[in-house]
Short mmCIF file of C-alpha atoms (C1' of nucleotides) in Angstrom, two decimals:
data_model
loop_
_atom_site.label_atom_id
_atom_site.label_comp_id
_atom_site.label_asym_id
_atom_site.label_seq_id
_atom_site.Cartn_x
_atom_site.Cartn_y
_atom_site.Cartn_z
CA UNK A 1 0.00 0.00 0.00
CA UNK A 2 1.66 3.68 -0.82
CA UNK A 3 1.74 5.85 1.52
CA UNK A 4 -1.57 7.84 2.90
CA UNK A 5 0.01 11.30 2.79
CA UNK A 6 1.12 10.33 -0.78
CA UNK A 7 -2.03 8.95 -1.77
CA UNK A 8 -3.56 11.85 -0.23
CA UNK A 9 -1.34 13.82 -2.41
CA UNK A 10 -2.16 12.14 -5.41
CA UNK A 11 -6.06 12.87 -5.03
CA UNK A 12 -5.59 16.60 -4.36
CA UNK A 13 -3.41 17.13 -7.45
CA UNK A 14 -5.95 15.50 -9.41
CA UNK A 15 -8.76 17.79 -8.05
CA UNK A 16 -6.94 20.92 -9.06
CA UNK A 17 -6.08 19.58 -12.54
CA UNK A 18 -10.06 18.63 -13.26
CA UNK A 19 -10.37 22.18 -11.95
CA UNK A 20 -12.61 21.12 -8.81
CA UNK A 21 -12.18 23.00 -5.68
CA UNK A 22 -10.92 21.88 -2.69
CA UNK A 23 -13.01 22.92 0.10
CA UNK A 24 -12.64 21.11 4.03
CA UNK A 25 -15.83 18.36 3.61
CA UNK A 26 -13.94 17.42 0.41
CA UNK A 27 -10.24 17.48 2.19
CA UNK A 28 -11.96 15.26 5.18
CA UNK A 29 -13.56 13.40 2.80
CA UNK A 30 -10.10 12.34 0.70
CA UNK A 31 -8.33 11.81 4.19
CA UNK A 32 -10.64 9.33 5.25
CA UNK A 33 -9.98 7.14 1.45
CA UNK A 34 -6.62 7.85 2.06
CA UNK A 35 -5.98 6.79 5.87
CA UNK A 36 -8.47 4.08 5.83
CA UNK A 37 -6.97 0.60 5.87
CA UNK A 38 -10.11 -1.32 5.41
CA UNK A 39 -12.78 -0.74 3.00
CA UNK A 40 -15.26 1.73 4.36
CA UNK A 41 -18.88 1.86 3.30
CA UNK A 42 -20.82 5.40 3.08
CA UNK A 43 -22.22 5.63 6.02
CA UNK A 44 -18.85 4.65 7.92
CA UNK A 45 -17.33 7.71 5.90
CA UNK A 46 -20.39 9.87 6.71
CA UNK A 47 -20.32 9.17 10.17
CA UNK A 48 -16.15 10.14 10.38
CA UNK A 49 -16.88 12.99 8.31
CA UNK A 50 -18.91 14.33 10.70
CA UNK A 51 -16.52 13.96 13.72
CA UNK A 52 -14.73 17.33 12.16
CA UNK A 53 -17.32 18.99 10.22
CA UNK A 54 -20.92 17.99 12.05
CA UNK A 55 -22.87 19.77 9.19
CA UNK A 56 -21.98 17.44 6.45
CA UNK A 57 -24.42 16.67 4.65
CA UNK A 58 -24.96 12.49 3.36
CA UNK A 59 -25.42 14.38 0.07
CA UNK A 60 -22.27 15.86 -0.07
CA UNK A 61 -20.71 12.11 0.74
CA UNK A 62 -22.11 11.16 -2.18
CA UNK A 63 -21.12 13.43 -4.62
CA UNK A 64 -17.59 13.35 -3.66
CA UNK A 65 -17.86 9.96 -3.65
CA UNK A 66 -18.85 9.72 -7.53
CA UNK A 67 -16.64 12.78 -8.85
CA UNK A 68 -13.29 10.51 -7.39
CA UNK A 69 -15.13 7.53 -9.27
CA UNK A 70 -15.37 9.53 -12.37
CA UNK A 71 -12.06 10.41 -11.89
CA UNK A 72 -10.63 7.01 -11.09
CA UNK A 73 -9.71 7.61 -8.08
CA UNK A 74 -11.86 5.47 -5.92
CA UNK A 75 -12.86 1.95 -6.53
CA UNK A 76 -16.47 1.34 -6.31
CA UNK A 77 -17.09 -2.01 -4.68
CA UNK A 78 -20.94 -2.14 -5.01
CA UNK A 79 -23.13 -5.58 -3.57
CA UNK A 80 -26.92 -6.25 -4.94
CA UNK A 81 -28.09 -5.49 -1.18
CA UNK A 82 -26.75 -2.11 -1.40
CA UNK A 83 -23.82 -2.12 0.84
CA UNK A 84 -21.17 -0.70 -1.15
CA UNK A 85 -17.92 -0.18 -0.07
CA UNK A 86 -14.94 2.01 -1.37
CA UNK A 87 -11.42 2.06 -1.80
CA UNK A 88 -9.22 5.04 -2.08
CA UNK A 89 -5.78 3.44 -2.12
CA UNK A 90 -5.63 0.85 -5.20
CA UNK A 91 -8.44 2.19 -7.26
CA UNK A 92 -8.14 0.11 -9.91
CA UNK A 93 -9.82 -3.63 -10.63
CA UNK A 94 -8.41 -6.47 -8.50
CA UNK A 95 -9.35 -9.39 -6.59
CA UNK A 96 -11.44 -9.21 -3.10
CA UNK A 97 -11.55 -11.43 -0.67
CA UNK A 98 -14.35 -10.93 2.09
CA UNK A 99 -15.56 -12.65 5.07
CA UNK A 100 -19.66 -13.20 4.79
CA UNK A 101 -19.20 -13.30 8.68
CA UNK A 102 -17.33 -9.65 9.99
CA UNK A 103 -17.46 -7.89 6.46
CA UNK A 104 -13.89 -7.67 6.40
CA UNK A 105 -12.60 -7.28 3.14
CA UNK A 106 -8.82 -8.36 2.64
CA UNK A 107 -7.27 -7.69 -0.86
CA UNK A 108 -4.99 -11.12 -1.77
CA UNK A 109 -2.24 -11.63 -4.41
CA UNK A 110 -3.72 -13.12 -7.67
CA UNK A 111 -0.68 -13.30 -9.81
CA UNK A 112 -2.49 -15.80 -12.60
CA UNK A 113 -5.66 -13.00 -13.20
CA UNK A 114 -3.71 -11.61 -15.37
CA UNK A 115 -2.94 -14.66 -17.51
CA UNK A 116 -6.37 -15.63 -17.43
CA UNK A 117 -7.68 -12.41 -18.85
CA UNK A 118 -5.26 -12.31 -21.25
CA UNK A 119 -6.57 -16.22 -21.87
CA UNK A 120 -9.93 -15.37 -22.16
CA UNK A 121 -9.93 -12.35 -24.36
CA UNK A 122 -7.99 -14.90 -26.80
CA UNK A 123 -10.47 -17.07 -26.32
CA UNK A 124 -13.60 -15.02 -26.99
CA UNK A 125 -12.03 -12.19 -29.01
CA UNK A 126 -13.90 -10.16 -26.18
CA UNK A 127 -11.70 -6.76 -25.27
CA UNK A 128 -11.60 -6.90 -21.41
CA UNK A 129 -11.69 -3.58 -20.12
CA UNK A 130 -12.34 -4.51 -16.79
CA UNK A 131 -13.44 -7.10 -13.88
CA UNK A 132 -14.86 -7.90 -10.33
CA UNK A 133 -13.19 -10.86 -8.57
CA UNK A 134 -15.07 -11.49 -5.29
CA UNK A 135 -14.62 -14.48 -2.86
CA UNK A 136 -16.72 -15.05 0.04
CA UNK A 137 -16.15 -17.40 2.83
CA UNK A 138 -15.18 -17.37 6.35
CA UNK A 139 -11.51 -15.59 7.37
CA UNK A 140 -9.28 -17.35 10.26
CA UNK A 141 -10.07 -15.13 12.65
CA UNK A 142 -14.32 -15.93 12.44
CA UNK A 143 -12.92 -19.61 12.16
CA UNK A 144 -11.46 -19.62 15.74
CA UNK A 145 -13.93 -17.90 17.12
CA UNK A 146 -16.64 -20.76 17.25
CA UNK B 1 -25.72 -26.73 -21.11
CA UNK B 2 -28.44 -29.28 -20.11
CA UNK B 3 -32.08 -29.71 -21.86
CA UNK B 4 -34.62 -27.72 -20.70
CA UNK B 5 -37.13 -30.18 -20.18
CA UNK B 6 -34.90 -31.69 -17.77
CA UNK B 7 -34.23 -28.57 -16.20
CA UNK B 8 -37.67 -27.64 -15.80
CA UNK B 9 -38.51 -31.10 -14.19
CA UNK B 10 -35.55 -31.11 -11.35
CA UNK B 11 -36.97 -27.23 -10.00
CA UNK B 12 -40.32 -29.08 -9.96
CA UNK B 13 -39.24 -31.56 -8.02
CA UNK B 14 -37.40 -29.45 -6.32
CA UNK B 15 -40.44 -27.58 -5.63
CA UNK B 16 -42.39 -30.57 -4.73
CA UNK B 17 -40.01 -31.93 -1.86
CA UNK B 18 -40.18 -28.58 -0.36
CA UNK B 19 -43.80 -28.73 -0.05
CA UNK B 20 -44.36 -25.50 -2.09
CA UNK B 21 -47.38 -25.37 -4.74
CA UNK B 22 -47.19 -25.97 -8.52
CA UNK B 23 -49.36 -22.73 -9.32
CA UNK B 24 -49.46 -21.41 -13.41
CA UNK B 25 -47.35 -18.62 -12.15
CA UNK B 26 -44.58 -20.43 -11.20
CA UNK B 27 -44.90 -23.11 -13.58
CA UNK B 28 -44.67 -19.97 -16.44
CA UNK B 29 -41.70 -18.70 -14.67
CA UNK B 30 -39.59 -21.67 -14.13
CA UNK B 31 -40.47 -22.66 -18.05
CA UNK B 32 -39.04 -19.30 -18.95
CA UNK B 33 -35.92 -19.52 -16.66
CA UNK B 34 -35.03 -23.67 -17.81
CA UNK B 35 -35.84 -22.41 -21.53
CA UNK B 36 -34.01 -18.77 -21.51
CA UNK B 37 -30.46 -18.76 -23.59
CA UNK B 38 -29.47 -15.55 -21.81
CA UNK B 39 -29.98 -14.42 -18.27
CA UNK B 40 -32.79 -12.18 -18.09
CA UNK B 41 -33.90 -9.44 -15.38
CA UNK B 42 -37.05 -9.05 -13.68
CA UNK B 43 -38.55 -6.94 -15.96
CA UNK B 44 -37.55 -9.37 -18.88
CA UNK B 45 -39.27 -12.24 -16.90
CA UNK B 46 -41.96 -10.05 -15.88
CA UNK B 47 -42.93 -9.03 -19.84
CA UNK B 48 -42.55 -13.25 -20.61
CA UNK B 49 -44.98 -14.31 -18.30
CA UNK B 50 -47.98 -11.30 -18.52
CA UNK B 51 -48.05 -13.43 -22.35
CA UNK B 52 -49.68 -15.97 -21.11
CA UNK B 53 -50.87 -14.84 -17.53
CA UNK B 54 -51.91 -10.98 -18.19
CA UNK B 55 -52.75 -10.47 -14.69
CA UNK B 56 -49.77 -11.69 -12.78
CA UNK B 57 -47.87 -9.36 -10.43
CA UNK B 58 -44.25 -7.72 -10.55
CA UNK B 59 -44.04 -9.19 -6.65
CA UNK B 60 -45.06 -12.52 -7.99
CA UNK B 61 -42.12 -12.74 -9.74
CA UNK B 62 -40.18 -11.42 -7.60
CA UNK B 63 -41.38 -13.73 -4.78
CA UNK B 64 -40.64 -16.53 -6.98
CA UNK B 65 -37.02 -15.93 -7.93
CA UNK B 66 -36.18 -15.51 -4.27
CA UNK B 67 -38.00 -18.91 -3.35
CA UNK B 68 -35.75 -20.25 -6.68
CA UNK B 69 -32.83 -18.76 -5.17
CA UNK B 70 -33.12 -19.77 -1.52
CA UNK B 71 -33.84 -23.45 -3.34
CA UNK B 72 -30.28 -22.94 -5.04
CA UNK B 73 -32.18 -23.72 -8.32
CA UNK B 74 -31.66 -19.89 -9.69
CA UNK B 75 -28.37 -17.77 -9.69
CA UNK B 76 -28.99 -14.32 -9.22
CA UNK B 77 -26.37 -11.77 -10.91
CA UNK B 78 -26.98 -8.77 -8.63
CA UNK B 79 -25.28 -5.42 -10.06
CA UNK B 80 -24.76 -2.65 -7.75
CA UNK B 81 -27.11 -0.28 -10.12
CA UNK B 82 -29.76 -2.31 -9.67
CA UNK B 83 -29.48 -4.35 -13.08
CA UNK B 84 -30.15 -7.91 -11.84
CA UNK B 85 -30.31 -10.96 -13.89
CA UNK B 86 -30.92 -14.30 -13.44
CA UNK B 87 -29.78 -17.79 -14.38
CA UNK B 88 -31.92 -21.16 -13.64
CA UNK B 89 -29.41 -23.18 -16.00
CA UNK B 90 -26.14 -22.91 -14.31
CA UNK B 91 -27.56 -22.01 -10.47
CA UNK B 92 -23.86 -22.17 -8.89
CA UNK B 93 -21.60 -19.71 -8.82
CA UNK B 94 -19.14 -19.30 -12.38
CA UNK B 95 -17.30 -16.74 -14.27
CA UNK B 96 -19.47 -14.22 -16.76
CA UNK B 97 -18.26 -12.33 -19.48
CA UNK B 98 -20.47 -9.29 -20.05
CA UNK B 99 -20.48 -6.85 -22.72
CA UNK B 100 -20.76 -3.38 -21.51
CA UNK B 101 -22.28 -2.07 -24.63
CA UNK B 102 -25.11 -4.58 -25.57
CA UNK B 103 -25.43 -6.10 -21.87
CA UNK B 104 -24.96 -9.66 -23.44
CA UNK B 105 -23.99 -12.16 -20.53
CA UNK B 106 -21.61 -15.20 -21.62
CA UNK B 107 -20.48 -18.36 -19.79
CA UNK B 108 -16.79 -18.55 -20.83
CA UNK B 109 -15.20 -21.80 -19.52
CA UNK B 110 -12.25 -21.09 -17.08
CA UNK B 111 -11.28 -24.14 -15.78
CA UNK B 112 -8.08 -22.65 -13.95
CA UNK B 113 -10.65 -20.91 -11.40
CA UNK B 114 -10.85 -23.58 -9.33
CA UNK B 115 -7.24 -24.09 -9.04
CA UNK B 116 -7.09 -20.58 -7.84
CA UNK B 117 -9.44 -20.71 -5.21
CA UNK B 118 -7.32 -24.09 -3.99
CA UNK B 119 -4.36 -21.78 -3.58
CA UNK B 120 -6.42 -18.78 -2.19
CA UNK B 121 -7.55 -20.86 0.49
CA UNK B 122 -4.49 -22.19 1.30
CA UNK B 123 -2.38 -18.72 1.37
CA UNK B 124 -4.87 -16.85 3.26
CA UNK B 125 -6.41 -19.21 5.68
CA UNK B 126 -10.13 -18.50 4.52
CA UNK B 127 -12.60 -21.51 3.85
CA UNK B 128 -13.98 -19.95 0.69
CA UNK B 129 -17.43 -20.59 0.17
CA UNK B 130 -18.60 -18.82 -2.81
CA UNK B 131 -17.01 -16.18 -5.58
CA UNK B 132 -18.38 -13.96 -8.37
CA UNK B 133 -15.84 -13.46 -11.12
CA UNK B 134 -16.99 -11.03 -13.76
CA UNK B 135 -15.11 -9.36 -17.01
CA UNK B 136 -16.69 -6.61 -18.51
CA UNK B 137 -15.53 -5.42 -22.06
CA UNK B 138 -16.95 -5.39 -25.76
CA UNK B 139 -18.51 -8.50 -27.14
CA UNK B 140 -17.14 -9.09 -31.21
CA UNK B 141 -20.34 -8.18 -31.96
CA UNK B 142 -20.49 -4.72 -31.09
CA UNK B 143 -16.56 -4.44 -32.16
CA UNK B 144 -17.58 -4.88 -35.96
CA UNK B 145 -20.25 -2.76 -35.65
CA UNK B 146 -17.97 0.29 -35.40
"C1'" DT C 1 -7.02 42.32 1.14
"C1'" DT C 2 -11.32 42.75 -0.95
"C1'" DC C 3 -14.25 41.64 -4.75
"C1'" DT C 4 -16.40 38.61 -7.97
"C1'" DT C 5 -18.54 34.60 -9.53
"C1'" DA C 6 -18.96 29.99 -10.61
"C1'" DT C 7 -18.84 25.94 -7.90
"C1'" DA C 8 -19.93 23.33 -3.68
"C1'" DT C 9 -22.80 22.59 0.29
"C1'" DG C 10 -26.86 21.40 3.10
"C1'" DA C 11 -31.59 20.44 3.58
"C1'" DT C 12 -35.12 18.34 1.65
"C1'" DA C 13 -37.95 16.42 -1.99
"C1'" DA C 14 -38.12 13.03 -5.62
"C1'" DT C 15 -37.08 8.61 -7.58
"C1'" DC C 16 -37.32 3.88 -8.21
"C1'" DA C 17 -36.30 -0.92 -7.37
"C1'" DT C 18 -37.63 -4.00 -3.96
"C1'" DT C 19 -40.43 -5.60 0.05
"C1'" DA C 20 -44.50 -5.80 3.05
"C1'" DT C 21 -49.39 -6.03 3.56
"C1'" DT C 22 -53.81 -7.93 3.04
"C1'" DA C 23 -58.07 -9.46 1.14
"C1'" DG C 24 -59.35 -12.72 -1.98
"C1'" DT C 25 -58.14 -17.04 -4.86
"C1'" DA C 26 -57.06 -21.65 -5.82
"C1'" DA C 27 -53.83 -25.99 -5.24
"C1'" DA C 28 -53.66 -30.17 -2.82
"C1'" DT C 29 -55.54 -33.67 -0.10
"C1'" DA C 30 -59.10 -36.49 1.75
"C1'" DT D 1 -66.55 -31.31 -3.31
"C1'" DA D 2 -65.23 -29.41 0.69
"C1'" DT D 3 -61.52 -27.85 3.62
"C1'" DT D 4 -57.32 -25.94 4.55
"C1'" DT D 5 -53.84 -22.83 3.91
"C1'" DA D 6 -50.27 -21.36 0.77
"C1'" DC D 7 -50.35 -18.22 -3.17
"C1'" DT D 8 -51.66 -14.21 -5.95
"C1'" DA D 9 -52.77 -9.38 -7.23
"C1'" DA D 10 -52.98 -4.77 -6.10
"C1'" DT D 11 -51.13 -1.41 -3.67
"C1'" DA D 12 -48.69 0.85 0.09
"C1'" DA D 13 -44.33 1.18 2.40
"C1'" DT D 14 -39.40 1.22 2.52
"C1'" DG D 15 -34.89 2.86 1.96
"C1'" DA D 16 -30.81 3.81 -0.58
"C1'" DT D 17 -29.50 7.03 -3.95
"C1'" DT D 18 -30.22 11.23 -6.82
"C1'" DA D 19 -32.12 15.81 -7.99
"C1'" DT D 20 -33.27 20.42 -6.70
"C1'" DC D 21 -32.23 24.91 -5.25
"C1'" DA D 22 -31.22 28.65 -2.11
"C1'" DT D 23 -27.20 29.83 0.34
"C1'" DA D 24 -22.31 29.72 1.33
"C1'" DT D 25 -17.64 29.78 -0.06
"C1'" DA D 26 -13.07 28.68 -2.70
"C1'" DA D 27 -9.99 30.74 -5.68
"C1'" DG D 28 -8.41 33.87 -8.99
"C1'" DA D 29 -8.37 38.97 -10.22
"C1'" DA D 30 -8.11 43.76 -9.00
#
DNA sequence: TTCTTATATGATAATCATTATTAGTAAATA
DNA sequence: TATTTACTAATAATGATTATCATATAAGAA
């Protein structure tokens, strides 16, 4: 994982070049990606948001939300159910691997993906632009607890 | 892929042993899902039955697919935009290839999958239970139609 | 620093897919 | 064919996300 001041850096920079402002919610908002080791959902965000700046408004979550997504700088991990999740520190497609027990969400190494794409656009004479690699199961730690 | 007959008959049966009623409803819906090629959404399923059964309701159908679901005799393909579809041919989880232009949903084989969930399980320390592996890209199709 | 103005925010209303409710209908069994 | 009770149809409710719009403010210019 780079950095969180770097990556923090990173999603500023690209603010100013799209010509967006950068205004404290927004700042608070990008720390949050940034500094966050897990994956945090909206509301999570919301809610640490609002430890700094109490006035935030959900709304405002959201739209900074989608402008980094349109900017690809935030990976959108959305479920069926609703309970999407984002990432702000490899915001680009790759495996997940999350426990259906806690909701953790652990990114693993997948080393063959790439062959495989690679494999199946030969295959198919698809052009892969993208993908969504989830595994669900139970991690170690749920394991031991029973 | 196997013959729809067939198909049809096991989520009868299937049905059956779970002491749930054969009503026309179902029976329309479950001949549409063993007989579909693709892997259509509600609203697809929804337009299929009011053919034969004018009168039947959106929640009938939607009551069905969940009793389907919970039966493990339909896979549901939940997208985070709300875009579900639905497969009662292959109702366990495998890889889709899904054209982001046309929405066309393929079953590509990818018999190295399994391997890598082996060696997932065994580097991480999860018991994996279940995965959704999608690529999203241009079919051929809409590549030639440029 | 102050001014200017287009952009961002906050509060709330609107949207829309899905779920819950409920009175009436009909499948299954004897 | 009668009885039981799960199922259906119609509609209301829900809840996450998006749109609206008046107000506030970031950032460049004077």
């Amino acid at each position: 994982m780079a950095d969180p001041e770097t990556r923090l850096d990173q999603m500023v920079k690209k603010l100013k070049e799209n010509e967006c402002r950068i205004t404290p919610q927004r700042l608070a908002i990008l720390k949050i990606l940034a500094f966050s080791e897990g994956h945090p959902s909206i509301e999570n965000i919301y809610e640490q948001v609002k430890v700094d700046f109490p006035t935030t408004s959900l709304a405002t979550v959201y739209k900074t939300l989608t402008l980094m997504k349109e900017l690809k700088e935030v990976l959108e991990i959305g479920f069926a159910d609703g309970s999407n999740r984002y990432d702000g520190n490899k915001p680009y497609p790759h495996p997940h691997l999350i426990c259906i027990n806690c909701r953790k969400i652990v990114d693993p190494d997948l080393t063959t993906l790439a062959d495989m794409t690679q494999q199946l656009a030969q295959d198919t004479g698809f052009r892969i632009l993208n993908h969504r690699l989830d595994f669900f199961g139970i991690c170690p730690d749920c394991q031991n607890k029973k």
